[in-house]
PDB file of C-alpha atoms in Angstrom:
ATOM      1  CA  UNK A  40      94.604 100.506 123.136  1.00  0.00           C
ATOM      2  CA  UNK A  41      97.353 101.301 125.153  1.00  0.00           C
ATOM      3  CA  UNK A  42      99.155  98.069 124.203  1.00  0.00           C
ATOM      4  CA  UNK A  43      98.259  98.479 120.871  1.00  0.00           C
ATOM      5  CA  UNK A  44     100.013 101.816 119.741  1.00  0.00           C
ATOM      6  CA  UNK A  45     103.035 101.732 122.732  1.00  0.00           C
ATOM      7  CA  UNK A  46     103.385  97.977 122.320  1.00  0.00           C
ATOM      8  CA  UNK A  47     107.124  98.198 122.177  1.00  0.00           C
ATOM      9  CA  UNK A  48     107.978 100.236 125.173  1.00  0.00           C
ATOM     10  CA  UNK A  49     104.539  98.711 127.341  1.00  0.00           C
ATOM     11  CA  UNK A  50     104.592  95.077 128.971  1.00  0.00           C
ATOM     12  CA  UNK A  51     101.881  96.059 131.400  1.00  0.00           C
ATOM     13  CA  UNK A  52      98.880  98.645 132.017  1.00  0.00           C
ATOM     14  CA  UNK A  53      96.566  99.333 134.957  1.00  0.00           C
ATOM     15  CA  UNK A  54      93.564 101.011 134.432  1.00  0.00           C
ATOM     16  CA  UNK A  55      91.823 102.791 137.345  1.00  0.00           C
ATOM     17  CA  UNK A  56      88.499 104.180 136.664  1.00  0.00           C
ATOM     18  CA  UNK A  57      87.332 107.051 139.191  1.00  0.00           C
ATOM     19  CA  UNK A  58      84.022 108.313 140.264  1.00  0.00           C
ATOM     20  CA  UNK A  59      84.750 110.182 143.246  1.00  0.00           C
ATOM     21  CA  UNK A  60      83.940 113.857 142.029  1.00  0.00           C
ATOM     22  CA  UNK A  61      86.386 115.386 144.871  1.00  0.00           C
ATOM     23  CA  UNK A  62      89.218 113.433 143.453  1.00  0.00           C
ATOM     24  CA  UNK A  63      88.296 113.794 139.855  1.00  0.00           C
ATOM     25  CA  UNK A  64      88.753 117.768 140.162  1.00  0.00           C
ATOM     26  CA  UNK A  65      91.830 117.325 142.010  1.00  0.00           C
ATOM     27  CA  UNK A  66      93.252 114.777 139.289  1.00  0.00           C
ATOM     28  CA  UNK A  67      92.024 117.472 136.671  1.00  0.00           C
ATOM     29  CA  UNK A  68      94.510 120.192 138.271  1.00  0.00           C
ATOM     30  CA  UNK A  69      97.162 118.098 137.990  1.00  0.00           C
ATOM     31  CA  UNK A  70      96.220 116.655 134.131  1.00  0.00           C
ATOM     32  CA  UNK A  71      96.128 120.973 133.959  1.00  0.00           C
ATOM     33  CA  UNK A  72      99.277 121.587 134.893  1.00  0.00           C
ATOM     34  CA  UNK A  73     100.784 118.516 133.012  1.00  0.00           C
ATOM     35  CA  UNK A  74      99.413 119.989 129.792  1.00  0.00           C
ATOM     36  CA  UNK A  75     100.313 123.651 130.267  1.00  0.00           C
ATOM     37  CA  UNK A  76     104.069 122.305 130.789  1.00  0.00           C
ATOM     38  CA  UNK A  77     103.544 120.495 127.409  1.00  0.00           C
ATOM     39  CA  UNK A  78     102.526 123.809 125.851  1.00  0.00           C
ATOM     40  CA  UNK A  79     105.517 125.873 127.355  1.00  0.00           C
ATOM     41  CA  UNK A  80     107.957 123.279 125.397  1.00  0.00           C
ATOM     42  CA  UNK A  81     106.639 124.162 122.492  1.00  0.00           C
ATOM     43  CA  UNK A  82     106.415 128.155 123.317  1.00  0.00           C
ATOM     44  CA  UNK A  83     109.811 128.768 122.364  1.00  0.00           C
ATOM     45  CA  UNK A  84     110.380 126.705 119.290  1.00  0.00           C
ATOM     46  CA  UNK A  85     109.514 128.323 115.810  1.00  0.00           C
ATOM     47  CA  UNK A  86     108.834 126.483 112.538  1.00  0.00           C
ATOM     48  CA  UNK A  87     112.453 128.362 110.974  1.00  0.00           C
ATOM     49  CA  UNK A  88     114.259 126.384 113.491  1.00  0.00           C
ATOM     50  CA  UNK A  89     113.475 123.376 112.511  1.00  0.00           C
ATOM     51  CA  UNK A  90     114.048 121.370 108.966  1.00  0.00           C
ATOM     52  CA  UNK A  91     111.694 119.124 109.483  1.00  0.00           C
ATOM     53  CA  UNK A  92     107.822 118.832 110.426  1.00  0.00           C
ATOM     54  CA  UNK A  93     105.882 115.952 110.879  1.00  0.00           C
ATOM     55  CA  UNK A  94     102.500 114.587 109.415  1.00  0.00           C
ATOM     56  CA  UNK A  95      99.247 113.205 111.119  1.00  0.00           C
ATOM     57  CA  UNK A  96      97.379 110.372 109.432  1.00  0.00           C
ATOM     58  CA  UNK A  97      95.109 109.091 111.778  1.00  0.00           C
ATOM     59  CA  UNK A  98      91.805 109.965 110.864  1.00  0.00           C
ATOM     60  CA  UNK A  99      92.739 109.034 107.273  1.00  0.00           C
ATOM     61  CA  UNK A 100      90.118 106.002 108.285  1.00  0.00           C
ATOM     62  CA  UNK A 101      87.203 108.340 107.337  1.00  0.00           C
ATOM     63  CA  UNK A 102      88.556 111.144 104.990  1.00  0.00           C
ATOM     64  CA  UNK A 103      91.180 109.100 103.037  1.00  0.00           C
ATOM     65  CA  UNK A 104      92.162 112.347 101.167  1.00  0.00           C
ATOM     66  CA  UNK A 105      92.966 114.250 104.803  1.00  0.00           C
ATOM     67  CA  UNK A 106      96.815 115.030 106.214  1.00  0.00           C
ATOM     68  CA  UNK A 107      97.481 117.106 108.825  1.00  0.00           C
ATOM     69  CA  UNK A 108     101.077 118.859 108.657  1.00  0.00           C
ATOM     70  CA  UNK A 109     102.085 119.685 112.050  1.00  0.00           C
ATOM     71  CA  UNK A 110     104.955 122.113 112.388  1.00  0.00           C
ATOM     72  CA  UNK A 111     106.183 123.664 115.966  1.00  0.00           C
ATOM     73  CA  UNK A 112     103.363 127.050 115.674  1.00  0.00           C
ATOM     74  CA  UNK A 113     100.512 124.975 114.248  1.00  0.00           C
ATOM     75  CA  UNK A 114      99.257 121.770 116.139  1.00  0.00           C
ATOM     76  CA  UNK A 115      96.804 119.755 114.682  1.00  0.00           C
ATOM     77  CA  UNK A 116      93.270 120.417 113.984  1.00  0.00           C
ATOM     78  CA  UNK A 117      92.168 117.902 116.605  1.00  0.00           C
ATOM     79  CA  UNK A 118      94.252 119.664 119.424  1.00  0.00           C
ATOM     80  CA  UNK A 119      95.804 116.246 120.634  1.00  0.00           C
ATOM     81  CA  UNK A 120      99.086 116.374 118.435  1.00  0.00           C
ATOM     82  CA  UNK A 121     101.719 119.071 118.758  1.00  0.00           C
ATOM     83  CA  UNK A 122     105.276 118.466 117.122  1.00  0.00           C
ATOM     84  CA  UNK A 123     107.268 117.247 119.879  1.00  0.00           C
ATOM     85  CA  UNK A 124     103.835 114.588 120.144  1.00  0.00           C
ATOM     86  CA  UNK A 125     104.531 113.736 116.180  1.00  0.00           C
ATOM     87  CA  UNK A 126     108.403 113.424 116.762  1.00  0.00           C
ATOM     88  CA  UNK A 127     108.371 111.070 119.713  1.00  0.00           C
ATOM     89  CA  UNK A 128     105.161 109.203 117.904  1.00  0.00           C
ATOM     90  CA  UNK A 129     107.543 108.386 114.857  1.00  0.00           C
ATOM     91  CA  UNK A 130     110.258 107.486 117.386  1.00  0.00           C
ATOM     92  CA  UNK A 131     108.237 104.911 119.324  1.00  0.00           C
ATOM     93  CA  UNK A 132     106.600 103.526 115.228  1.00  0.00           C
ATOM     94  CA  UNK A 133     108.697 104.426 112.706  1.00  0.00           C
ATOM     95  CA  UNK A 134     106.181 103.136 110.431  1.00  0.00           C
ATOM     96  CA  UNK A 135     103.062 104.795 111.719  1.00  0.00           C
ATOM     97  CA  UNK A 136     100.575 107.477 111.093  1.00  0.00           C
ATOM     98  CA  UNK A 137     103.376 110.393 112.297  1.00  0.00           C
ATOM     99  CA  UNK A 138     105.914 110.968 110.087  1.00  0.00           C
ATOM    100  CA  UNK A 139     108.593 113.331 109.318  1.00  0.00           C
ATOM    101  CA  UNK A 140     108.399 115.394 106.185  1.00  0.00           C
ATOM    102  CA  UNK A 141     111.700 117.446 105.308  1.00  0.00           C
ATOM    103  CA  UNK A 142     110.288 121.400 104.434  1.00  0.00           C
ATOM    104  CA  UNK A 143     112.718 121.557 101.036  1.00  0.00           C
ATOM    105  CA  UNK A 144     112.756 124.613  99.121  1.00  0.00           C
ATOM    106  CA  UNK A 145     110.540 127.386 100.376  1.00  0.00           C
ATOM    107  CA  UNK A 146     107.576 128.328  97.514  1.00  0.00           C
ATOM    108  CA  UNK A 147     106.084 131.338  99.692  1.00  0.00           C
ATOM    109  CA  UNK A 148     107.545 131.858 102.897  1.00  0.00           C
ATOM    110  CA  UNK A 149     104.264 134.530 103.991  1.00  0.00           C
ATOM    111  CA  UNK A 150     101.802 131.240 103.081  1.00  0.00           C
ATOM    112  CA  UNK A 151     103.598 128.975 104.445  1.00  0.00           C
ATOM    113  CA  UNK A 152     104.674 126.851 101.595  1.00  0.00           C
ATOM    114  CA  UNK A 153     107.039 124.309 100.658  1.00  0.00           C
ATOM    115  CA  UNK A 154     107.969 122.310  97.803  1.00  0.00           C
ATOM    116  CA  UNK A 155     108.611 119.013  99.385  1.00  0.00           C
ATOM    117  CA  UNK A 156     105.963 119.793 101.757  1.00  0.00           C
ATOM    118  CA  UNK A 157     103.532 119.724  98.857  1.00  0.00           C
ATOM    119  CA  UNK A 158     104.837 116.653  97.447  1.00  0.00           C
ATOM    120  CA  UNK A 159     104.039 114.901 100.863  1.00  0.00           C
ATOM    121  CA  UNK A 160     100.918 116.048 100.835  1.00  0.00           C
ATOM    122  CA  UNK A 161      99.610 115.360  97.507  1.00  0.00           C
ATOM    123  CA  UNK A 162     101.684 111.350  97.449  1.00  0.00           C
ATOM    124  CA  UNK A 163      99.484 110.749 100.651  1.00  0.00           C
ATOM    125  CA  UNK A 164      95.896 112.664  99.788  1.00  0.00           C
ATOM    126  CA  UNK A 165      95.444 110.260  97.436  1.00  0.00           C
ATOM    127  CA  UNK A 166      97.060 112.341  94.905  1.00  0.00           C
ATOM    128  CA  UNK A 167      94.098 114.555  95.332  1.00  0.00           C
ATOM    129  CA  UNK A 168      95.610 118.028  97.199  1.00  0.00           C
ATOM    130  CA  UNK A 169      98.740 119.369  94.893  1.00  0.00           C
ATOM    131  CA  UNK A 170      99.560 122.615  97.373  1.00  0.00           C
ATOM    132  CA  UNK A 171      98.827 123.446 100.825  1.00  0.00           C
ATOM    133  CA  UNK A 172     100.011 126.663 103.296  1.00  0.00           C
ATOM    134  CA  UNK A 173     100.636 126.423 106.414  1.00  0.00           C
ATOM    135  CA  UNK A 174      99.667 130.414 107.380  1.00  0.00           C
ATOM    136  CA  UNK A 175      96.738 130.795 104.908  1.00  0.00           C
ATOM    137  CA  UNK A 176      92.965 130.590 105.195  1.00  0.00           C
ATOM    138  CA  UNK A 177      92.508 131.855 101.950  1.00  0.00           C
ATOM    139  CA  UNK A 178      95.559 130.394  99.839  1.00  0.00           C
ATOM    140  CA  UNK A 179      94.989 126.786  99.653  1.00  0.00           C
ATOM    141  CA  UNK A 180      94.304 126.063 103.373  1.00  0.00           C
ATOM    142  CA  UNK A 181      95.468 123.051 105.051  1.00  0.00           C
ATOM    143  CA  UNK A 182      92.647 120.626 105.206  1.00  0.00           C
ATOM    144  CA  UNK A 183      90.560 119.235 107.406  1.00  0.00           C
ATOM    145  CA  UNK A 184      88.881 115.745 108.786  1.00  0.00           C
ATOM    146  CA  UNK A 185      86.387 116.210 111.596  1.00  0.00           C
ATOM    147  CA  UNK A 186      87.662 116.008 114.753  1.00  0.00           C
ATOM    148  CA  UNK A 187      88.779 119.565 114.753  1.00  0.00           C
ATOM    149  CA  UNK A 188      88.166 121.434 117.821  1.00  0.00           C
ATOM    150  CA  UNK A 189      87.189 125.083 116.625  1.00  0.00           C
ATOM    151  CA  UNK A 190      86.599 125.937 113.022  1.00  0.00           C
ATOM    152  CA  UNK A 191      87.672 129.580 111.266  1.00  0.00           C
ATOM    153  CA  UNK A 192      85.536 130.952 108.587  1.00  0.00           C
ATOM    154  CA  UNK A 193      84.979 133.872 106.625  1.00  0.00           C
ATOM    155  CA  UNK A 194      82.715 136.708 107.231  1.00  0.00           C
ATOM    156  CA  UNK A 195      82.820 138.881 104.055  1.00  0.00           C
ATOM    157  CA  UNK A 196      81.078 141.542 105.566  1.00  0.00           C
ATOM    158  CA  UNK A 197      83.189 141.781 108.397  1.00  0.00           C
ATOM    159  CA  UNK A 198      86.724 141.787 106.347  1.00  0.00           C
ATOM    160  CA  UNK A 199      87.797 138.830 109.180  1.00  0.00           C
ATOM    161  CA  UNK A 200      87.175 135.627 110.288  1.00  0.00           C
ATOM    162  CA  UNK A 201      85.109 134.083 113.302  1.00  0.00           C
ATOM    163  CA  UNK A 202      85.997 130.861 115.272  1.00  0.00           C
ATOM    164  CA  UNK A 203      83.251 128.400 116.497  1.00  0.00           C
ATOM    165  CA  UNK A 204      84.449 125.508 118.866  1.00  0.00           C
ATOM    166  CA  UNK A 205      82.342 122.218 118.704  1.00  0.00           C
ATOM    167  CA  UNK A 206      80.248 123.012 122.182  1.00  0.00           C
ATOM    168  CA  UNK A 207      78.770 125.826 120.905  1.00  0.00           C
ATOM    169  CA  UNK A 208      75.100 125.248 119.504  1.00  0.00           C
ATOM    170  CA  UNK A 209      74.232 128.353 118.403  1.00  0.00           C
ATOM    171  CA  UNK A 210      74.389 130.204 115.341  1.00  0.00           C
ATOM    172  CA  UNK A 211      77.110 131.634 114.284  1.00  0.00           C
ATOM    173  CA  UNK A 212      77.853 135.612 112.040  1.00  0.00           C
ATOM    174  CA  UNK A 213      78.724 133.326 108.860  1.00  0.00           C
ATOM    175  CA  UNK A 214      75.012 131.944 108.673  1.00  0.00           C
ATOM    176  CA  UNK A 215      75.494 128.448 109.812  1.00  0.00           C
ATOM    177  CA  UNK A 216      76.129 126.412 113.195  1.00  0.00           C
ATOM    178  CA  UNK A 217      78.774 124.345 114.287  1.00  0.00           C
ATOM    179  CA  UNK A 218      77.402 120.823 112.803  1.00  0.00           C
ATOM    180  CA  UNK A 219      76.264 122.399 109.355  1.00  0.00           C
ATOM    181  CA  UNK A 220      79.927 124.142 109.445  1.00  0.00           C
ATOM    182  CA  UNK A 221      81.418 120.648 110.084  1.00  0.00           C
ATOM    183  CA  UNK A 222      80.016 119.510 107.021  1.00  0.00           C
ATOM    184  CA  UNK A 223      81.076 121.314 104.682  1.00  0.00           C
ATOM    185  CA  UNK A 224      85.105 121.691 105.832  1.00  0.00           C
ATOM    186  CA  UNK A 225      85.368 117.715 106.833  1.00  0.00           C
ATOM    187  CA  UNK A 226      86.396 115.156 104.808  1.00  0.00           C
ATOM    188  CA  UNK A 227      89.288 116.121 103.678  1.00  0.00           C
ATOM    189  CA  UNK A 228      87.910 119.090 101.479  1.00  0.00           C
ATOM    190  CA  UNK A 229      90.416 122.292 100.443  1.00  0.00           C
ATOM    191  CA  UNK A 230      87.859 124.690 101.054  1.00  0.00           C
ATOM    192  CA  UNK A 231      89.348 128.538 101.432  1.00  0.00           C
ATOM    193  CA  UNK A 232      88.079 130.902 103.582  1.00  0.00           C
ATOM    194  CA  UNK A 233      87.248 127.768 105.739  1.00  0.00           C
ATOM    195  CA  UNK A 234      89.800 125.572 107.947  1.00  0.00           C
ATOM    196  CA  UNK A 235      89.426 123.267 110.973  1.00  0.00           C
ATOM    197  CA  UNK A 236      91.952 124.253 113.811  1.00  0.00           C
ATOM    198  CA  UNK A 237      93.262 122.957 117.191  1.00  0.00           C
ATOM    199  CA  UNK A 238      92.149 125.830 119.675  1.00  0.00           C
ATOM    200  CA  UNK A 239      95.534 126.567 120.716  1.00  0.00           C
ATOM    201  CA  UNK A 240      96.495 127.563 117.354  1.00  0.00           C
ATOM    202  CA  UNK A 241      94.949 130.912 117.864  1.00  0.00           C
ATOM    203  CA  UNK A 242      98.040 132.041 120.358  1.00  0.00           C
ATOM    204  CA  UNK A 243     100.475 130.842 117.337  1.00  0.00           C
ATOM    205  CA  UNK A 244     102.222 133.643 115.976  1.00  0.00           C
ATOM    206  CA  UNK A 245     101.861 132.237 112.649  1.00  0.00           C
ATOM    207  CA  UNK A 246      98.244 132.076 113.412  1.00  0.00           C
ATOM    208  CA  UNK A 247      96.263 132.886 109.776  1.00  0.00           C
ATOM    209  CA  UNK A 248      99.692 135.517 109.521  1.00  0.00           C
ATOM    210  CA  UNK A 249      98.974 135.659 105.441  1.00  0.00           C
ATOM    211  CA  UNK A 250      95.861 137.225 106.402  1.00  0.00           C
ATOM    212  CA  UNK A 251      96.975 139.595 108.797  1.00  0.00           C
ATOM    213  CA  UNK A 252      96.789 137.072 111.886  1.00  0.00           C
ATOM    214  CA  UNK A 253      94.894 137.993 115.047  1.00  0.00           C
ATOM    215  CA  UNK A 254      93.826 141.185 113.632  1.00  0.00           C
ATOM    216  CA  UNK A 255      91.272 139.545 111.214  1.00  0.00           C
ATOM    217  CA  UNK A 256      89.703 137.634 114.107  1.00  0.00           C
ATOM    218  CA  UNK A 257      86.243 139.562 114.716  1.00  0.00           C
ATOM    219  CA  UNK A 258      84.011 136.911 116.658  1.00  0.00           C
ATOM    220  CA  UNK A 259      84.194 133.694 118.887  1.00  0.00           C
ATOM    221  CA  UNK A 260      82.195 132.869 121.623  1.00  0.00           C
ATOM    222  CA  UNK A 261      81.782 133.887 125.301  1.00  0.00           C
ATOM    223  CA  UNK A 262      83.094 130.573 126.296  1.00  0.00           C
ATOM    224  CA  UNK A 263      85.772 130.605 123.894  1.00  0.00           C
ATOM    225  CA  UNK A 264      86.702 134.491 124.782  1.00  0.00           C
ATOM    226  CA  UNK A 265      87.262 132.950 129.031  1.00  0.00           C
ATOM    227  CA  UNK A 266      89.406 130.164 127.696  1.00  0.00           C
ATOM    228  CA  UNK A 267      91.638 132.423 125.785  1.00  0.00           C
ATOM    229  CA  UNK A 268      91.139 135.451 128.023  1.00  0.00           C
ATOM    230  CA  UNK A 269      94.452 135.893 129.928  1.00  0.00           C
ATOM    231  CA  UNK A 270      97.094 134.007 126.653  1.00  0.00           C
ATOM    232  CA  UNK A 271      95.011 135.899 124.212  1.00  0.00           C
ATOM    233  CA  UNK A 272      95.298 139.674 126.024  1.00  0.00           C
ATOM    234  CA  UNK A 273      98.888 138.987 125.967  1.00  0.00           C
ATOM    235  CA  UNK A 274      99.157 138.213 122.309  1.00  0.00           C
ATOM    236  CA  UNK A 275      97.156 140.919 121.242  1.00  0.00           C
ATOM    237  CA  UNK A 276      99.178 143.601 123.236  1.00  0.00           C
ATOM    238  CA  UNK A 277     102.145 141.976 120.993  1.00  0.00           C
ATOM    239  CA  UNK A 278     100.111 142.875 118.062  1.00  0.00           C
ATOM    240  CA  UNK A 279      99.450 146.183 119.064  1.00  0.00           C
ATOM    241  CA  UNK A 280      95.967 145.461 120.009  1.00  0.00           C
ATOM    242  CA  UNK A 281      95.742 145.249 123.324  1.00  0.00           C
ATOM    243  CA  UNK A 282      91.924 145.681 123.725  1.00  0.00           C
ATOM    244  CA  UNK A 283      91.380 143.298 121.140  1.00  0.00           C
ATOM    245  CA  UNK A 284      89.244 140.646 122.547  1.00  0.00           C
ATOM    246  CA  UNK A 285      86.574 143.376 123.940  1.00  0.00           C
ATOM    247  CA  UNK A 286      86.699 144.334 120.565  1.00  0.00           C
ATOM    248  CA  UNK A 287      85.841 141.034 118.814  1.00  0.00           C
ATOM    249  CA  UNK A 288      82.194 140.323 119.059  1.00  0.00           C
ATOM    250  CA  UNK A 289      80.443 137.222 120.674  1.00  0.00           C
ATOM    251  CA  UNK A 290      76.591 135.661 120.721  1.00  0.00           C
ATOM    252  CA  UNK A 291      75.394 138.230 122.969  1.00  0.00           C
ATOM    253  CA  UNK A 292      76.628 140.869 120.757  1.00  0.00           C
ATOM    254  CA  UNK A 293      76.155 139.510 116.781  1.00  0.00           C
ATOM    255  CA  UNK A 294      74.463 136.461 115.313  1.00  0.00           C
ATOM    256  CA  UNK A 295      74.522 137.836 112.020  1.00  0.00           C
ATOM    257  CA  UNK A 296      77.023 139.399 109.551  1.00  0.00           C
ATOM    258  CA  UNK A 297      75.091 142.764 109.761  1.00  0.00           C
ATOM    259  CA  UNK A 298      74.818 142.786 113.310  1.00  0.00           C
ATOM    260  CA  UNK A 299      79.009 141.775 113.954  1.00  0.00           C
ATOM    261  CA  UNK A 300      79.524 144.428 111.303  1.00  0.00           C
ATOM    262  CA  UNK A 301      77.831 147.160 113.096  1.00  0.00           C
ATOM    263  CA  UNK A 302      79.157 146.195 116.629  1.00  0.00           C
ATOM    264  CA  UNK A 303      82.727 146.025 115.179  1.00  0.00           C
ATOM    265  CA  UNK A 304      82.280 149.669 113.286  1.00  0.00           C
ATOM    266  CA  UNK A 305      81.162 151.308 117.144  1.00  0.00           C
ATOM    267  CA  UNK A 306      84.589 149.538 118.569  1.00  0.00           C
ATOM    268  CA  UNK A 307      86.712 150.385 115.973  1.00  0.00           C
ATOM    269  CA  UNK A 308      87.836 146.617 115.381  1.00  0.00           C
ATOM    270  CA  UNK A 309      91.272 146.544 113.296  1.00  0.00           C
ATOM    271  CA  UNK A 310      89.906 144.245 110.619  1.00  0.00           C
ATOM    272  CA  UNK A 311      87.933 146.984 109.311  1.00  0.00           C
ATOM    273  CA  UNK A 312      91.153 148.748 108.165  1.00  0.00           C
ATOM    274  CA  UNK A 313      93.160 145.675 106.575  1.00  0.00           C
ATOM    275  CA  UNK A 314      92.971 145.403 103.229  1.00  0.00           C
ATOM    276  CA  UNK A 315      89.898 143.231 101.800  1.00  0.00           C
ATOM    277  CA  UNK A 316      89.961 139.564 101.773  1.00  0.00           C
ATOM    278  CA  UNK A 317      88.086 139.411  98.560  1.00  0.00           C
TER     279      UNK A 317
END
């Protein structure tokens, strides 16, 4: 595989395969650390300083009518591709499944729309998706494949939106798990209220921002809430939120839309105030 996509800059690869569970955890620290200096790169780039993002056809193989746009505050939906990982991509095949896509003449610069954005996207959908924004959920939403690692969707109820990554089995406030959720936003569907996200797009200040960003977030799971814990705090206190992850429920607090909505009305979540989605 190696060979296959970094044929012109690889003559050889070794491939060591280890079992040893002490050095797998120490190898694990240091693929940690390798990642969060990726993800500092990125922290101080923003999507006005550049002219240029860059697209993501890989899993066009099974939904033919999918393209991720990846700009410097949104990854892609599968987590694996940042912009810097699209730009040197392209470098290494011009020709490949990353390519750059000049942001022309801004349409709505709250959505997160571009006119020669949307021509990129609908020439390689298949001619199937005419407009897509970057920042919206609800506003033609960028859409999705299946190998996204957390999906956002609507709770009317709630006025927000909840987040579900793909190891959670339970149910979720929105009526439906994980798999069923995955079925319905795959496949390269434009489904609003809906989208399939990389989880490190939540700590993107352009996070869902049409919608009122982090402030419409209202539930995620436990295990999502320890990832996020420490980044998240930090982002919310730059919202103005500080206590805004205690406030968010989780599966040991709501499993329905009535029971989110009555846990978020004792906290006092923000979402509550914003204006309605609907």
């Amino acid at each position: 595989r190696i060979h296959d996509v970094y044929g012109k800059i690889v003559d050889k690869v070794q491939v060591k395969v280890i079992s040893d569970e002490t050095k797998v955890k120490a190898l694990m620290e240091t693929a940690r650390a390798a990642y969060a200096m990726r993800d500092a790169r990125m922290a101080g780039m923003t999507d006005e300083s550049v002219d240029v993002f860059y697209s993501c056809a890989l899993c066009q193989s099974f939904a033919p009518n999918h393209i991720c746009v990846i700009s410097p505050e949104r990854l892609g939906l599968c987590g694996a591709y940042n912009w810097l990982d699209g730009k040197v991509a392209h470098e290494i095949d011009p020709s490949g499944a990353n390519q750059p896509i000049k942001k022309g003449r801004v349409l709505d610069a709250a959505a997160g729309e571009w006119d020669e954005i949307n021509a990129f996207v609908y020439q390689n959908s298949n001619r199937t998706i005419e407009k897509v924004s970057l920042y919206s959920l609800m506003q033609n939403p960028m859409t999705s494949c299946g190998c996204f690692e957390c999906i956002l969707a609507l709770v009317p109820e709630c006025n927000g939106f909840m987040i579900v990554n793909r190891e959670f089995p339970g149910m979720t406030p929105c009526g439906m798990k994980f798999s069923t959720l995955a079925g319905s936003v795959g496949g390269g569907n434009q489904v609003p209220g809906f989208l399939g996200v990389g989880r490190m797009y939540v700590l993107s200040r352009k996070f869902i921002s049409a919608e009122g960003g982090l402030k419409r977030l209202v539930w995620m799971p436990r295990e999502l809430k320890e990832f996020f814990k420490d980044r998240l705090t930090i982002r919310a206190k730059e919202e103005g939120v500080p206590d805004l992850l205690d406030k968010m429920g989780d599966e040991t607090q709501a499993t329905t839309g009535e029971e989110l909505l009555a846990h978020l009305t004792k906290v006092g979540h923000p979402a509550l105030e914003l204006a309605s989605l609907i």
